[in-house]
Short mmCIF file of C-alpha atoms in Angstrom, two decimals:
data_model
loop_
_atom_site.label_atom_id
_atom_site.label_comp_id
_atom_site.label_asym_id
_atom_site.label_seq_id
_atom_site.Cartn_x
_atom_site.Cartn_y
_atom_site.Cartn_z
CA MET A 1456 48.67 223.92 36.13
CA ASN A 1457 46.68 226.74 34.52
CA LYS A 1458 44.50 225.81 31.55
CA GLY A 1459 44.45 229.45 30.51
CA HIS A 1460 48.18 229.42 29.73
CA SER A 1461 49.45 228.97 26.19
CA PRO A 1462 53.02 228.25 24.98
CA SER A 1463 52.67 231.08 22.47
CA THR A 1464 51.84 233.65 25.17
CA THR A 1465 54.06 232.39 28.01
CA LEU A 1466 57.81 232.99 27.93
CA ASP A 1467 60.04 230.00 28.66
CA THR A 1468 62.77 231.57 30.82
CA LYS A 1469 64.72 228.28 31.00
CA ASP A 1470 65.23 227.80 27.24
CA PRO A 1471 68.81 228.78 26.33
CA GLY A 1472 68.19 228.46 22.58
CA ASP A 1473 67.81 232.16 21.85
CA ASP A 1474 70.89 232.94 23.95
CA THR A 1475 72.88 230.34 21.99
CA LEU A 1476 71.82 231.88 18.69
CA GLU A 1477 72.73 235.36 19.92
CA ARG A 1478 76.21 234.16 20.88
CA TYR A 1479 76.61 232.37 17.56
CA LYS A 1480 75.59 235.58 15.81
CA TYR A 1481 78.44 237.30 17.66
CA GLN A 1482 80.87 234.83 16.09
CA CYS A 1483 79.38 235.38 12.62
CA SER A 1484 79.60 239.13 13.16
CA VAL A 1485 83.30 238.89 14.03
CA ALA A 1486 83.76 236.98 10.78
CA ALA A 1487 81.77 239.67 8.93
CA ILE A 1488 84.04 242.42 10.28
CA ASN A 1489 87.07 240.47 9.07
CA CYS A 1490 85.39 240.15 5.67
CA VAL A 1491 85.57 243.94 5.29
CA ARG A 1492 89.34 243.53 5.53
CA LEU A 1493 89.20 241.59 2.24
CA LEU A 1494 88.68 244.97 0.55
CA THR A 1495 91.60 246.66 2.31
CA ALA A 1496 94.85 246.17 0.38
CA SER A 1497 97.10 246.82 3.40
CA THR A 1498 95.78 243.76 5.29
CA ASN A 1499 96.71 241.25 2.53
CA VAL A 1500 93.65 239.15 3.45
CA VAL A 1501 92.49 237.03 0.52
CA ARG A 1502 89.94 234.69 2.10
CA VAL A 1503 87.90 234.32 5.26
CA VAL A 1504 87.03 230.68 5.98
CA CYS A 1505 84.22 229.86 8.41
CA GLU A 1506 83.92 226.73 10.58
CA ASN A 1507 86.77 224.79 8.97
CA TYR A 1508 89.19 223.47 11.61
CA GLU A 1509 88.59 226.72 13.53
CA ASP A 1510 85.70 229.12 14.06
CA ILE A 1511 87.36 231.47 11.57
CA LEU A 1512 90.48 231.19 9.42
CA ILE A 1513 92.05 234.30 7.92
CA GLU A 1514 94.15 233.52 4.83
CA HIS A 1515 96.76 236.00 3.58
CA SER A 1516 98.20 236.49 0.12
CA ASP A 1517 101.46 234.69 1.04
CA GLY A 1518 99.53 231.52 1.95
CA SER A 1519 99.81 232.01 5.71
CA PHE A 1520 96.88 231.82 8.11
CA VAL A 1521 95.58 233.17 11.41
CA GLY A 1522 93.33 230.79 13.34
CA LEU A 1523 90.60 232.49 15.35
CA GLN A 1524 88.37 231.09 18.08
CA VAL A 1525 85.54 233.22 19.43
CA LYS A 1526 84.32 232.46 22.94
CA THR A 1527 81.27 234.27 24.29
CA ARG A 1528 79.96 234.46 27.81
CA LYS A 1529 77.28 236.50 29.56
CA ILE A 1530 78.91 239.65 30.82
CA ASP A 1531 77.88 239.02 34.45
CA LEU A 1532 79.51 235.56 34.62
CA ASP A 1533 83.02 234.75 35.89
CA ALA A 1534 86.04 235.73 33.80
CA PHE A 1535 87.94 233.13 31.76
CA LYS A 1536 90.73 231.36 33.67
CA SER A 1537 93.59 229.28 32.31
CA THR A 1538 92.24 226.30 34.26
CA ASP A 1539 88.85 226.38 32.51
CA HIS A 1540 88.13 223.31 30.40
CA ALA A 1541 87.01 225.52 27.49
CA VAL A 1542 90.33 227.39 27.54
CA ILE A 1543 92.47 224.24 27.66
CA LYS A 1544 90.41 222.68 24.88
CA SER A 1545 90.76 225.76 22.65
CA LEU A 1546 94.52 226.01 23.12
CA SER A 1547 94.83 222.28 22.49
CA ARG A 1548 93.02 222.76 19.17
CA PHE A 1549 95.49 225.51 18.27
CA CYS A 1550 98.35 223.08 18.96
CA ALA A 1551 96.75 220.34 16.87
CA LEU A 1552 96.26 222.70 13.94
CA ASP A 1553 99.83 223.95 14.22
CA GLN A 1554 101.09 220.35 13.97
CA MET A 1555 98.67 219.39 11.21
CA PHE A 1556 99.81 222.27 8.98
CA PRO A 1557 103.41 223.05 9.99
CA GLY A 1558 104.61 226.51 9.06
CA LYS A 1559 101.21 227.66 7.80
CA PHE A 1560 100.00 229.57 10.87
CA THR A 1561 101.61 232.85 11.88
CA ALA A 1562 99.20 233.44 14.76
CA PHE A 1563 96.33 231.99 16.77
CA ASP A 1564 93.70 234.31 18.23
CA PHE A 1565 91.59 233.50 21.29
CA SER A 1566 88.93 236.25 21.31
CA THR A 1567 86.08 236.80 23.73
CA ASN A 1568 83.39 239.37 24.39
CA HIS A 1569 84.17 238.80 28.07
CA TRP A 1570 87.49 239.20 29.91
CA PHE A 1571 90.30 237.17 31.46
CA TRP A 1572 90.91 236.68 35.16
CA GLU A 1573 93.99 238.74 36.12
CA THR A 1574 93.55 239.29 39.86
CA SER A 1575 96.86 237.60 40.76
CA GLN A 1576 99.91 236.37 38.92
CA ASN A 1577 99.31 232.66 39.32
CA GLU A 1578 98.23 229.52 37.46
CA LYS A 1579 94.72 230.94 36.80
CA ASN A 1580 95.93 234.10 35.06
CA LEU A 1581 95.98 233.21 31.35
CA PRO A 1582 97.42 236.53 30.01
CA TRP A 1583 100.22 236.41 32.59
CA LEU A 1584 101.07 232.79 31.74
CA ILE A 1585 101.12 233.45 27.97
CA ASP A 1586 103.30 236.56 28.40
CA ARG A 1587 105.82 234.76 30.64
CA ILE A 1588 106.04 231.79 28.24
CA LYS A 1589 106.66 234.17 25.33
CA GLU A 1590 109.40 235.88 27.33
CA ARG A 1591 111.17 232.59 28.17
CA GLY A 1592 110.52 230.78 24.88
CA ASN A 1593 110.48 227.47 26.75
CA VAL A 1594 109.71 225.82 30.10
CA LYS A 1595 112.93 223.83 30.35
CA ARG A 1596 114.56 223.44 33.75
CA LEU A 1597 111.40 224.67 35.50
CA PRO A 1598 110.13 222.44 38.34
CA ASN A 1599 106.91 220.55 37.77
CA THR A 1600 105.24 222.73 40.42
CA ASN A 1601 106.01 225.93 38.48
CA PRO A 1602 102.78 227.55 37.15
CA LEU A 1603 104.20 227.86 33.61
CA ARG A 1604 105.16 224.21 33.39
CA LYS A 1605 101.93 223.03 35.02
CA PHE A 1606 99.98 225.04 32.45
CA VAL A 1607 101.93 223.60 29.51
CA LYS A 1608 101.55 220.08 30.89
CA SER A 1609 97.77 220.54 31.23
CA ILE A 1610 97.64 221.08 27.45
CA CYS A 1611 100.06 218.22 26.73
CA GLU A 1612 97.79 215.86 28.63
CA THR A 1613 94.93 216.46 26.17
CA SER A 1614 96.89 214.65 23.41
CA THR A 1615 100.38 213.54 22.43
CA PHE A 1616 101.90 217.04 22.17
CA THR A 1617 105.39 217.58 23.54
CA GLU A 1618 106.15 220.54 25.77
CA GLU A 1619 108.20 222.12 22.96
CA GLN A 1620 105.26 221.86 20.54
CA VAL A 1621 102.83 223.41 23.01
CA VAL A 1622 105.22 226.26 23.84
CA SER A 1623 105.78 226.93 20.13
CA THR A 1624 102.04 227.35 19.57
CA LEU A 1625 101.51 229.40 22.73
CA CYS A 1626 104.22 231.81 21.57
CA LYS A 1627 102.05 232.50 18.50
CA THR A 1628 98.83 232.89 20.52
CA VAL A 1629 97.13 236.26 20.97
CA LEU A 1630 94.47 236.91 23.61
CA ASN A 1631 91.75 239.48 22.93
CA CYS A 1632 89.06 240.41 25.46
CA ARG A 1633 86.62 243.15 24.44
CA SER A 1634 84.49 243.36 27.60
CA GLU A 1635 81.20 243.98 25.80
CA PRO A 1636 77.72 242.40 25.76
CA VAL A 1637 77.21 240.26 22.68
CA SER A 1638 74.46 242.65 21.50
CA VAL A 1639 77.05 245.41 20.92
CA ILE A 1640 78.57 243.55 17.98
CA ALA A 1641 75.72 244.66 15.65
CA VAL A 1642 76.88 248.27 16.05
CA ARG A 1643 80.49 247.22 15.40
CA VAL A 1644 79.52 245.55 12.11
CA ARG A 1645 77.73 248.72 10.99
CA GLU A 1646 80.80 250.76 11.90
CA ALA A 1647 83.03 248.37 9.93
CA VAL A 1648 80.76 248.65 6.89
CA GLY A 1649 80.74 252.44 7.20
CA SER A 1650 84.55 252.55 7.37
CA TYR A 1651 84.83 251.32 3.78
CA PRO A 1652 84.97 254.32 1.37
CA ALA A 1653 82.31 252.98 -0.99
CA THR A 1654 79.77 252.67 1.83
CA SER A 1655 80.65 255.72 3.93
CA GLU A 1656 77.81 257.77 2.39
CA LEU A 1657 75.06 255.20 2.97
CA THR A 1658 72.06 256.20 5.05
CA PHE A 1659 71.53 254.50 8.40
CA SER A 1660 68.97 252.03 7.05
CA GLN A 1661 71.11 251.20 4.00
CA ASN A 1662 74.13 250.69 6.21
CA ALA A 1663 72.14 248.43 8.55
CA LYS A 1664 70.87 246.36 5.59
CA VAL A 1665 74.38 245.87 4.18
CA ALA A 1666 75.68 244.90 7.64
CA GLU A 1667 72.86 242.37 8.04
CA ASP A 1668 73.56 240.88 4.60
CA LEU A 1669 77.25 240.56 5.45
CA VAL A 1670 76.52 238.70 8.69
CA ASN A 1671 74.10 236.44 6.79
CA LEU A 1672 76.89 235.68 4.30
CA THR A 1673 79.16 234.45 7.11
CA PHE A 1674 76.28 232.52 8.67
CA GLN A 1675 75.69 230.68 5.39
CA ALA A 1676 79.41 229.97 5.07
CA SER A 1677 79.35 228.50 8.59
CA SER A 1678 76.37 226.24 7.82
CA LYS A 1679 77.71 223.71 5.28
CA LYS A 1680 76.47 225.73 2.35
CA LEU A 1681 77.44 224.17 -0.99
CA ASP A 1682 79.08 226.43 -3.58
CA GLY A 1683 79.36 225.03 -7.07
CA GLU A 1684 77.37 223.75 -10.02
CA VAL A 1685 74.63 221.23 -9.23
CA THR A 1686 75.53 219.40 -12.42
CA ASP A 1687 78.94 218.58 -10.95
CA LEU A 1688 77.25 216.60 -8.17
CA TYR A 1689 75.56 214.33 -10.71
CA ALA A 1690 78.30 214.14 -13.30
CA ALA A 1691 79.08 210.65 -14.63
CA GLY A 1692 82.50 209.14 -14.12
CA VAL A 1693 83.60 211.32 -11.17
CA SER A 1694 83.67 210.74 -7.42
CA PHE A 1695 80.57 212.16 -5.79
CA ASP A 1696 82.30 212.34 -2.38
CA ALA A 1697 85.23 214.30 -3.80
CA ILE A 1698 82.95 216.79 -5.57
CA LEU A 1699 80.78 217.14 -2.45
CA ASP A 1700 83.83 217.89 -0.31
CA ALA A 1701 85.05 220.46 -2.83
CA HIS A 1702 81.65 222.19 -2.95
CA THR A 1703 81.36 222.18 0.86
CA LEU A 1704 84.82 223.70 1.27
CA ALA A 1705 84.07 226.33 -1.38
CA GLY A 1706 80.90 227.22 0.51
CA LYS A 1707 82.94 227.90 3.65
CA CYS A 1708 85.29 230.32 1.90
CA ILE A 1709 84.35 233.99 1.52
CA ARG A 1710 86.19 235.85 -1.24
CA LYS A 1711 86.74 239.49 -2.06
CA ASP A 1712 84.27 239.53 -4.96
CA GLN A 1713 81.44 238.23 -2.74
CA VAL A 1714 81.98 241.01 -0.22
CA GLU A 1715 82.35 243.64 -2.95
CA ARG A 1716 78.92 242.74 -4.31
CA LEU A 1717 77.43 243.59 -0.92
CA LEU A 1718 79.47 246.65 -0.01
CA VAL A 1719 79.88 248.39 -3.36
CA PRO A 1720 76.56 250.12 -4.20
CA PRO A 1721 75.20 249.97 -7.76
CA LYS A 1722 76.25 252.83 -10.01
CA ASP A 1723 72.64 253.76 -10.72
CA SER A 1724 71.53 255.58 -7.57
CA SER A 1725 68.24 256.96 -8.92
CA GLU A 1726 66.05 254.89 -6.60
CA PRO A 1727 62.78 256.78 -5.91
CA LEU A 1728 62.53 258.38 -2.52
CA GLU A 1729 59.39 256.49 -1.59
CA LEU A 1730 61.30 253.17 -1.84
CA SER A 1731 63.81 254.17 0.82
CA SER A 1732 62.87 252.15 3.90
CA LEU A 1733 63.39 252.96 7.56
CA VAL A 1734 65.47 250.65 9.69
CA PRO A 1735 63.12 248.39 11.73
CA ILE A 1736 62.18 249.96 15.05
CA GLU A 1737 63.56 246.99 17.01
CA SER A 1738 66.99 247.57 15.46
CA LEU A 1739 67.18 251.21 16.56
CA PRO A 1740 69.14 252.33 19.61
CA THR A 1741 66.72 252.53 22.54
CA HIS A 1742 68.04 256.02 23.30
CA LEU A 1743 67.22 258.68 20.68
CA ALA A 1744 65.26 256.21 18.54
CA VAL A 1745 62.97 258.98 17.24
CA MET A 1746 65.93 261.11 16.21
CA VAL A 1747 67.52 258.19 14.36
CA GLN A 1748 64.31 257.49 12.44
CA LYS A 1749 63.97 261.12 11.37
CA LEU A 1750 67.60 261.53 10.32
CA ASP A 1751 67.48 258.25 8.44
CA LYS A 1752 64.27 259.19 6.65
CA GLY A 1753 66.01 262.37 5.52
CA GLY A 1754 68.88 260.34 4.08
CA LEU A 1755 71.61 261.37 6.53
CA GLN A 1756 74.71 259.20 6.35
CA ALA A 1757 75.06 256.48 8.98
CA ALA A 1758 78.35 257.87 10.28
CA ARG A 1759 76.73 261.27 10.88
CA ILE A 1760 73.77 259.68 12.65
CA GLU A 1761 76.15 257.88 15.00
CA GLN A 1762 77.94 261.19 15.47
CA MET A 1763 74.67 262.94 16.35
CA ASN A 1764 74.11 260.36 19.08
CA ASP A 1765 77.49 261.29 20.54
CA LEU A 1766 76.85 265.03 20.23
CA VAL A 1767 73.52 264.78 22.05
CA GLN A 1768 75.25 262.97 24.91
CA SER A 1769 77.97 265.64 24.92
CA PHE A 1770 75.30 268.36 25.16
CA GLN A 1771 73.58 266.49 28.00
CA ALA A 1772 76.90 266.20 29.84
CA LEU A 1773 77.32 269.97 29.48
CA LEU A 1774 73.89 270.52 31.04
CA PHE A 1775 74.83 268.35 34.02
CA ARG A 1776 78.02 270.36 34.51
CA TRP A 1777 76.00 273.58 34.47
CA ILE A 1778 73.54 272.18 37.02
CA ASN A 1779 76.39 271.20 39.36
CA LYS A 1780 78.19 274.49 38.90
CA HIS A 1781 75.37 277.07 38.63
CA GLY A 1782 72.29 275.33 40.03
CA VAL A 1783 69.15 274.09 38.32
CA LYS A 1784 67.52 277.49 37.76
CA GLN A 1785 70.44 279.09 35.93
CA ALA A 1786 71.20 275.90 33.98
CA GLU A 1787 67.54 275.76 32.87
CA ALA A 1788 67.71 279.38 31.66
CA ARG A 1789 70.84 278.67 29.62
CA TYR A 1790 69.28 275.48 28.26
CA GLN A 1791 66.13 277.24 27.04
CA THR A 1792 68.17 280.07 25.44
CA LEU A 1793 70.31 277.60 23.53
CA LEU A 1794 67.32 275.56 22.36
CA ALA A 1795 65.56 278.69 21.09
CA THR A 1796 68.70 279.75 19.20
CA VAL A 1797 69.27 276.30 17.69
CA LYS A 1798 65.58 275.89 16.82
CA PHE A 1799 65.74 279.09 14.76
CA GLU A 1800 68.87 277.91 12.91
CA CYS A 1801 67.35 274.46 12.29
CA THR A 1802 64.27 276.02 10.71
CA GLU A 1803 66.35 278.26 8.46
CA ALA A 1804 68.63 275.39 7.44
CA GLN A 1805 65.65 273.18 6.63
CA ILE A 1806 63.92 275.83 4.52
CA ALA A 1807 67.16 276.48 2.61
CA SER A 1808 67.79 272.78 2.02
CA GLU A 1809 64.44 271.12 1.34
CA ALA A 1810 63.55 270.19 -2.22
CA PRO A 1811 60.78 268.02 -3.72
CA ASP A 1812 61.52 264.28 -4.05
CA THR A 1813 64.98 264.71 -2.53
CA GLN A 1814 66.51 263.40 0.67
CA TYR A 1815 67.91 266.68 1.89
CA ALA A 1816 69.17 265.81 5.40
CA PRO A 1817 72.87 265.68 4.30
CA ARG A 1818 72.63 269.20 2.87
CA MET A 1819 70.69 270.43 5.91
CA TYR A 1820 73.30 268.93 8.25
CA GLU A 1821 76.14 270.73 6.49
CA LEU A 1822 74.27 274.03 6.28
CA LEU A 1823 73.15 273.84 9.91
CA PHE A 1824 76.69 273.23 11.13
CA GLU A 1825 77.92 276.19 9.06
CA ARG A 1826 75.25 278.44 10.56
CA LEU A 1827 75.94 277.26 14.12
CA ARG A 1828 79.66 277.73 13.67
CA ALA A 1829 79.09 281.31 12.48
CA ARG A 1830 76.70 281.92 15.38
CA VAL A 1831 79.28 280.73 17.90
CA ALA A 1832 81.95 282.96 16.35
CA GLU A 1833 79.67 286.01 16.66
CA GLU A 1834 78.00 285.29 20.02
CA HIS A 1835 80.48 283.13 21.94
CA VAL A 1836 79.80 284.84 25.27
CA ASP A 1837 76.01 284.92 24.85
CA LEU A 1838 76.10 281.20 24.03
CA HIS A 1839 77.95 280.55 27.32
CA GLY A 1840 81.14 279.26 25.70
CA CYS A 1841 79.42 276.44 23.80
CA ARG A 1842 81.15 274.87 20.84
CA PRO A 1843 79.29 274.32 17.52
CA GLU A 1844 79.28 270.61 18.35
CA HIS A 1845 77.32 271.30 21.55
CA LEU A 1846 74.71 273.15 19.51
CA MET A 1847 74.51 270.28 17.03
CA GLY A 1848 73.78 268.07 20.05
CA ALA A 1849 70.98 270.48 20.97
CA ALA A 1850 69.67 270.07 17.39
CA GLY A 1851 69.63 266.32 17.93
CA MET A 1852 67.68 266.80 21.15
CA LEU A 1853 65.16 269.01 19.34
CA THR A 1854 64.86 266.32 16.67
CA GLU A 1855 64.15 263.67 19.31
CA GLN A 1856 61.47 265.98 20.78
CA CYS A 1857 59.87 266.41 17.31
CA LYS A 1858 60.63 270.15 17.32
CA THR A 1859 62.85 269.80 14.25
CA TRP A 1860 62.46 267.74 11.08
CA TRP A 1861 64.96 266.65 8.44
CA SER A 1862 62.41 265.48 5.87
CA PRO A 1863 58.70 265.90 5.20
CA LYS A 1864 56.79 264.83 8.32
CA PHE A 1865 55.86 261.17 8.62
CA LYS A 1866 54.42 258.84 11.24
CA ILE A 1867 57.04 258.01 13.88
CA GLU A 1868 57.24 254.38 15.03
CA LYS A 1869 57.27 254.26 18.81
CA ALA A 1870 59.71 251.90 20.49
#
C-alpha cells in the first residue's frame, strides 16, 4: 500500500469498462453508417432500428427487414468458431426472430470486427458450415455425427426449433468479418458521411463533427430514448403503458428526416472564418497530425485531406524504392531536389490563392496540382519519373514539417 497513490492519478488496468464502451461505440458506428443509406434511394432503406429484438434492424420500403448482430473482439484474441457459445446464441436469436415474424426477414447478418476460424473444414469452421448448408438446403439423411447436422442440432437444443426451421434461417444468414481494430470504425463513419453528395465538400473538422453527431444519434436510439410529446404520457383516459411503449419504440427508430438534418448543411454558409474550429487533437491521426490540422484550418475538404495522407505514404514508398535501388546518397539527392521544386510551387500557389477572411486551401490545392502537373509534363526526366501525385505527397510532407502553409499561420497543437 502506498499512501501517495491516488485513484485519479493511477490507471486501473483491470477495469474493462472503457473497453466495453469502445466496443459498444463500434456497434453504434455500424448503425450510423447504415443510417447514411437512408439517404440513398437505391438501397430502399426507410428506417434503422436500434436495440429492438436485434442490435440493428434495417427496414426496407417493401416492409422487409435485415437483422444485424455486431460482435466485437480484441484483434489479438482467438477467431470466432461455430462452437462458441456467443455464436450459437446469436444464431439462435436469428431463428427465434424468423419464427416470431414469419416472412418478414430477407436476411440475417452476423458481423464482427474480428474474423472467423477457417483453418480446416470441420465443425469449428462457421463459414464452411453455413456455405455447405446453403448448398444442400437441408440436413436430411445426414448421420448425427456429420458436422452439418451436429451444428444444426446445437442450435435446436437452445429452444424448440426444428431442424427445418434452423436450416431455413441459416440459409438467410450472412457472415461478415472485417478484420479491423474497433478504433478504425471512426474513420469509416467519416468516410460514409463524406460519400454523401451534400457533405462531400465539408472540411475535415466539419466532417468529423457530423460523424460524431450521427453516432450520438444511434447511441440515443439504443438507450431507451423516448420520442413523442410529454403531454401524451400524462393524457387522461389513455393507457400510460401503451403510450410509453409507443414512445420508446419511436425513440429506437431512426428516420430519413433525422439523418438529413445532420448531413445536409444549412443553405446559409456565411459563417465567419474565426468560428471554424479545428478537430480536437486527440481525434487526429497520429501520423501527419500537423498536416491534418493545417489543411483543416485552411478549409480543405475531408476527402482531400484523407487523400493527402495516402499521397504522402505513396511518396515515402517511392523514397524507400530509391534507397533500395540507388543507395541512400543518391536517393537523398533526389529527395532534396524534389522538395525544393515542390516548395517553390507551394509558395507560388499559396500567394496566388490567399485572400483575406477566406479559407483558401481548396483553391490552393487545385492550383498546386495544376502547377505540379505542368511541371511534370515539362521536366519528367529531371523529376526522375515522378507523377504529379508523388509531388503532392511531397507537398504534404512539407506541410507536416511546417515548410508550407495553407492558411495564415497559427499555433499548432502537438499530439
